[in-house]
Amino acid sequence: MNDKPVYVTRPYLPPLEELQPYLEQIWANRQLTNGGSFHQQLEQALCEYLRVEHISLFANGTMALVTALQALRITGEVITTPYSFVATAHSLLWNGIKPVFVDIDPETFNLDPAKIEAAITPQTTAILPVHVYGRPCDTQRIQAVADNYGLKVIYDAAHAFAVEDEGGSVLRHGDLSVLSFHATKVFTTFEGGAIVSPDEKTKKRIDYLKNFGFIDEVTVVAPGINGKMNEFQAAVGLVQLKHIDSALSERAEVAVRYREHLSGIDGVHFLPIASQGAANNSYFPLLIQPAYPVSRDELYGILKDNGISARRYFYPLISDFPMYRGLPSAQRSNLSVAAMVASQVLCLPIYPGLDMSTVDRVCDMISAAQ
Ligand code: T4K
């Protein structure tokens, strides 16, 4: 057994000396937060890199989700996916909104657009889909349903940094998109997040909502919150951004290696290769199906015993947690695809700096269980 633990992800950290000048500037200026110069620079740099018009930075992705719902004054019921990190649905509860779970598509693991319509009631005001693993939702079909019923669409794009489709950034879809820059994400500011807005007016509303509702020294126009990203986080982001392309290509190399070594194993299924740009390899999920000789949980245990920390993202389903399972839409019969995927999924280690010999070792363990 190799004694160095292998995690499902590790943050890419740029050389420390690259951060030094930024820290010196913070120490000299003593502007630590509240929209300082690094905050402004990072908003600008991310707009350029992601090719979007308006970005508002946040302290973390969850606060960004909660604020996005506030910004669009969403109330009543919101249709969402059970197959995500729990923060997606928690952001609804924090706004006093009832989540309505709809099943996922068996090919993409994203919200199934064909099943949304049946879940709409007079109380429905919005759809909150997730680009799971950074793979784009069927944005056209979701928008068509939303337009038909006058619903807003907020994308939880926590996994979808730098993901594009034929028309450009996937973040341009819907009314708002929300990113996470947590330590486990492709692009990180330690903790952090952002909302992408389509216009200046919406961005302004979001910006005052994240700063207690202040629009000037003496005027508060809404019951805002403190959701601001600080200058240290923004500095980390500016340095990170210089390395993001190589970090993304290192991830892509790991994904290619897994596909080469794991294809053809009975009972091991992976998502199809996305077209170029339409995936950031933020995760490498497998489905461990009945044809595989041991169960998903047994394989998880075998890897763990050998120092490999694969993760069952996203098991349990959000709808199985105590604060959700009493909802009518949380019933298993309503979410059979999601339940099946959650029982079979295993995300393998993938991150920049993961060496190929470790990737091969993981593949050998998966092959050996045959
Ligand atoms: N929406 C979606 C779809 C999301 O996936 C998330 C977050 C959100 C919204 C909310 O965004 P934030 O508010 O978090 O910005 C992690 C993350 O905490 C969470 O950010 C993420 N999704 C979720 C999918 O994963 P855990 O509990 O699995 O993380 P943890 O601490 O077990 O870390 C996983 C592995 O990462 C560790 O085994 C080692 C490595 N790691 C982790 C940290 C924190 C490091 O190497 N360094 C680190 O600092 O939730």
XYZ file of N, CA and C and ligand atoms in Angstrom, residues 6-12 58-65 81 83-89 91 129-133 156-160 178-185 188 190-194 283 309-311 313-314 318 351, ligand 1:
218
model
N -4.644 9.609 -1.315
C -5.027 10.262 -2.573
C -6.470 10.729 -2.426
N -6.679 12.026 -2.570
C -8.000 12.602 -2.362
C -8.760 12.682 -3.676
N -10.071 12.856 -3.572
C -10.890 12.969 -4.782
C -10.527 14.244 -5.547
N -10.132 15.267 -4.792
C -9.655 16.485 -5.437
C -8.639 17.169 -4.539
N -7.810 17.975 -5.122
C -6.856 18.818 -4.400
C -6.846 20.151 -5.108
N -6.814 21.251 -4.326
C -6.779 22.546 -5.007
C -5.450 22.759 -5.707
N -5.496 23.425 -6.844
C -4.256 23.870 -7.480
C -3.808 25.129 -6.742
N -18.755 36.808 -4.618
C -19.350 36.499 -3.304
C -18.353 35.767 -2.408
N -18.683 35.765 -1.114
C -17.849 35.087 -0.117
C -17.847 33.576 -0.324
N -18.933 33.027 -0.841
C -19.011 31.596 -1.165
C -20.197 31.358 -2.099
N -20.258 30.176 -2.645
C -21.294 29.880 -3.630
C -22.686 29.814 -3.033
N -22.782 29.328 -1.803
C -24.102 29.196 -1.177
C -24.733 30.568 -0.954
N -23.926 31.506 -0.469
C -24.425 32.869 -0.273
C -24.842 33.479 -1.623
N -24.124 33.132 -2.658
C -24.470 33.624 -4.000
C -25.819 33.043 -4.449
N -26.037 31.759 -4.174
C -27.326 31.140 -4.534
C -28.481 31.796 -3.778
N -33.368 19.857 -8.902
C -32.904 18.481 -9.009
C -32.528 17.916 -7.634
N -30.327 15.631 -7.480
C -28.986 15.073 -7.708
C -27.974 16.210 -7.767
N -27.597 16.686 -6.576
C -26.678 17.815 -6.468
C -26.142 17.845 -5.051
N -25.252 18.790 -4.800
C -24.806 19.056 -3.432
C -25.956 19.737 -2.698
N -26.052 19.459 -1.412
C -27.226 19.874 -0.640
C -27.443 21.394 -0.630
N -26.399 22.165 -0.893
C -26.528 23.633 -0.896
C -27.559 24.109 -1.916
N -27.747 23.375 -2.996
C -28.704 23.801 -4.028
C -30.092 23.966 -3.409
N -30.568 22.920 -2.743
C -31.914 22.991 -2.149
C -31.925 23.832 -0.875
N -30.507 26.534 -0.365
C -30.658 27.956 -0.706
C -32.141 28.308 -0.848
N -31.949 24.548 -12.061
C -31.224 23.357 -12.500
C -29.739 23.487 -12.132
N -29.035 22.364 -12.194
C -27.598 22.334 -11.880
C -26.860 21.734 -13.079
N -25.781 22.368 -13.509
C -24.914 21.755 -14.529
C -23.996 20.766 -13.795
N -24.524 19.568 -13.541
C -23.783 18.621 -12.682
C -22.458 18.217 -13.321
N -21.421 18.191 -12.528
C -20.052 17.859 -12.966
C -19.564 18.807 -14.064
N -27.598 26.724 -11.118
C -26.513 26.449 -10.176
C -25.363 25.923 -11.032
N -24.420 26.828 -11.304
C -23.284 26.498 -12.182
C -22.013 26.339 -11.341
N -22.207 25.865 -10.101
C -21.072 25.723 -9.168
C -19.939 24.894 -9.774
N -20.293 23.926 -10.634
C -19.269 23.042 -11.222
C -18.828 23.504 -12.598
N -19.437 24.574 -13.115
C -19.341 24.825 -14.565
C -18.411 25.969 -14.943
N -24.909 30.857 -11.111
C -24.163 30.988 -9.850
C -22.963 30.039 -9.856
N -21.802 30.609 -9.544
C -20.557 29.814 -9.513
C -20.088 29.610 -8.074
N -19.314 28.545 -7.863
C -18.617 28.362 -6.587
C -17.116 28.336 -6.843
N -16.375 29.030 -5.978
C -14.913 29.007 -6.053
C -14.336 28.342 -4.796
N -15.070 27.350 -4.269
C -14.597 26.625 -3.086
C -13.287 25.892 -3.380
N -12.601 25.527 -2.313
C -11.306 24.831 -2.434
C -11.367 23.591 -3.324
N -12.547 22.961 -3.407
C -12.673 21.729 -4.185
C -13.011 21.995 -5.657
N -13.092 23.258 -6.030
C -13.547 23.583 -7.384
C -12.381 23.825 -8.344
N -10.397 28.286 -7.706
C -10.697 28.508 -6.284
C -10.137 29.818 -5.742
N -10.194 29.878 -2.249
C -10.338 29.215 -0.937
C -11.827 28.968 -0.705
N -12.562 29.976 -0.249
C -14.016 30.022 -0.318
C -14.321 31.116 -1.331
N -15.447 31.008 -1.985
C -15.798 32.082 -2.916
C -16.906 31.654 -3.845
N -17.466 32.638 -4.521
C -18.525 32.342 -5.476
C -18.839 33.588 -6.277
N -19.802 33.464 -7.178
C -20.150 34.608 -8.021
C -21.524 34.407 -8.639
N -15.012 16.736 -12.241
C -15.206 15.448 -11.558
C -15.003 14.349 -12.590
N -9.224 8.003 -1.884
C -10.490 8.526 -1.401
C -11.380 8.932 -2.580
N -12.075 7.949 -3.170
C -13.105 8.275 -4.171
C -14.325 8.761 -3.393
N -15.229 9.487 -4.042
C -16.399 10.006 -3.325
C -17.687 9.684 -4.061
N -20.338 11.337 -4.900
C -21.093 12.556 -5.254
C -22.078 12.193 -6.359
N -23.448 12.180 -6.210
C -24.159 12.759 -5.115
C -25.074 11.717 -4.493
N -30.371 14.667 -2.337
C -30.819 15.750 -1.447
C -32.195 15.410 -0.859
N -7.459 15.950 -10.470
C -7.014 17.314 -10.148
C -5.649 17.553 -10.777
N -23.986 23.960 -5.624
C -23.289 22.872 -5.966
C -23.754 22.052 -7.112
C -22.119 22.523 -5.261
O -21.430 21.417 -5.594
C -21.707 23.345 -4.187
C -20.539 22.995 -3.414
C -22.463 24.491 -3.885
C -23.596 24.767 -4.634
C -22.080 25.432 -2.773
O -20.914 26.168 -3.060
P -19.977 26.659 -1.822
O -20.867 27.368 -0.870
O -19.309 25.440 -1.217
O -19.001 27.591 -2.504
C -17.438 19.806 -0.946
C -17.439 21.306 -0.866
O -17.402 21.797 0.467
C -18.527 21.976 -1.605
O -18.047 23.267 -1.930
C -18.866 21.286 -2.903
N -20.006 21.843 -3.554
C -19.111 19.813 -2.657
C -19.446 19.070 -3.921
O -17.940 19.242 -2.110
P -17.315 17.966 0.902
O -17.950 17.923 2.238
O -17.401 16.767 0.033
O -15.792 18.446 0.970
P -14.569 17.786 1.738
O -14.126 18.720 2.789
O -14.881 16.386 2.112
O -13.461 17.816 0.598
C -13.382 16.849 -0.421
C -11.903 16.576 -0.696
O -11.282 17.731 -1.207
C -11.107 16.211 0.538
O -11.131 14.831 0.726
C -9.713 16.717 0.232
C -9.944 17.847 -0.732
N -9.771 19.148 -0.101
C -10.839 19.765 0.514
C -10.674 20.988 1.106
C -11.841 21.674 1.776
C -8.529 19.743 -0.104
O -7.575 19.164 -0.639
N -8.368 20.968 0.464
C -9.396 21.624 1.081
O -9.213 22.738 1.581
O -18.010 19.215 0.183
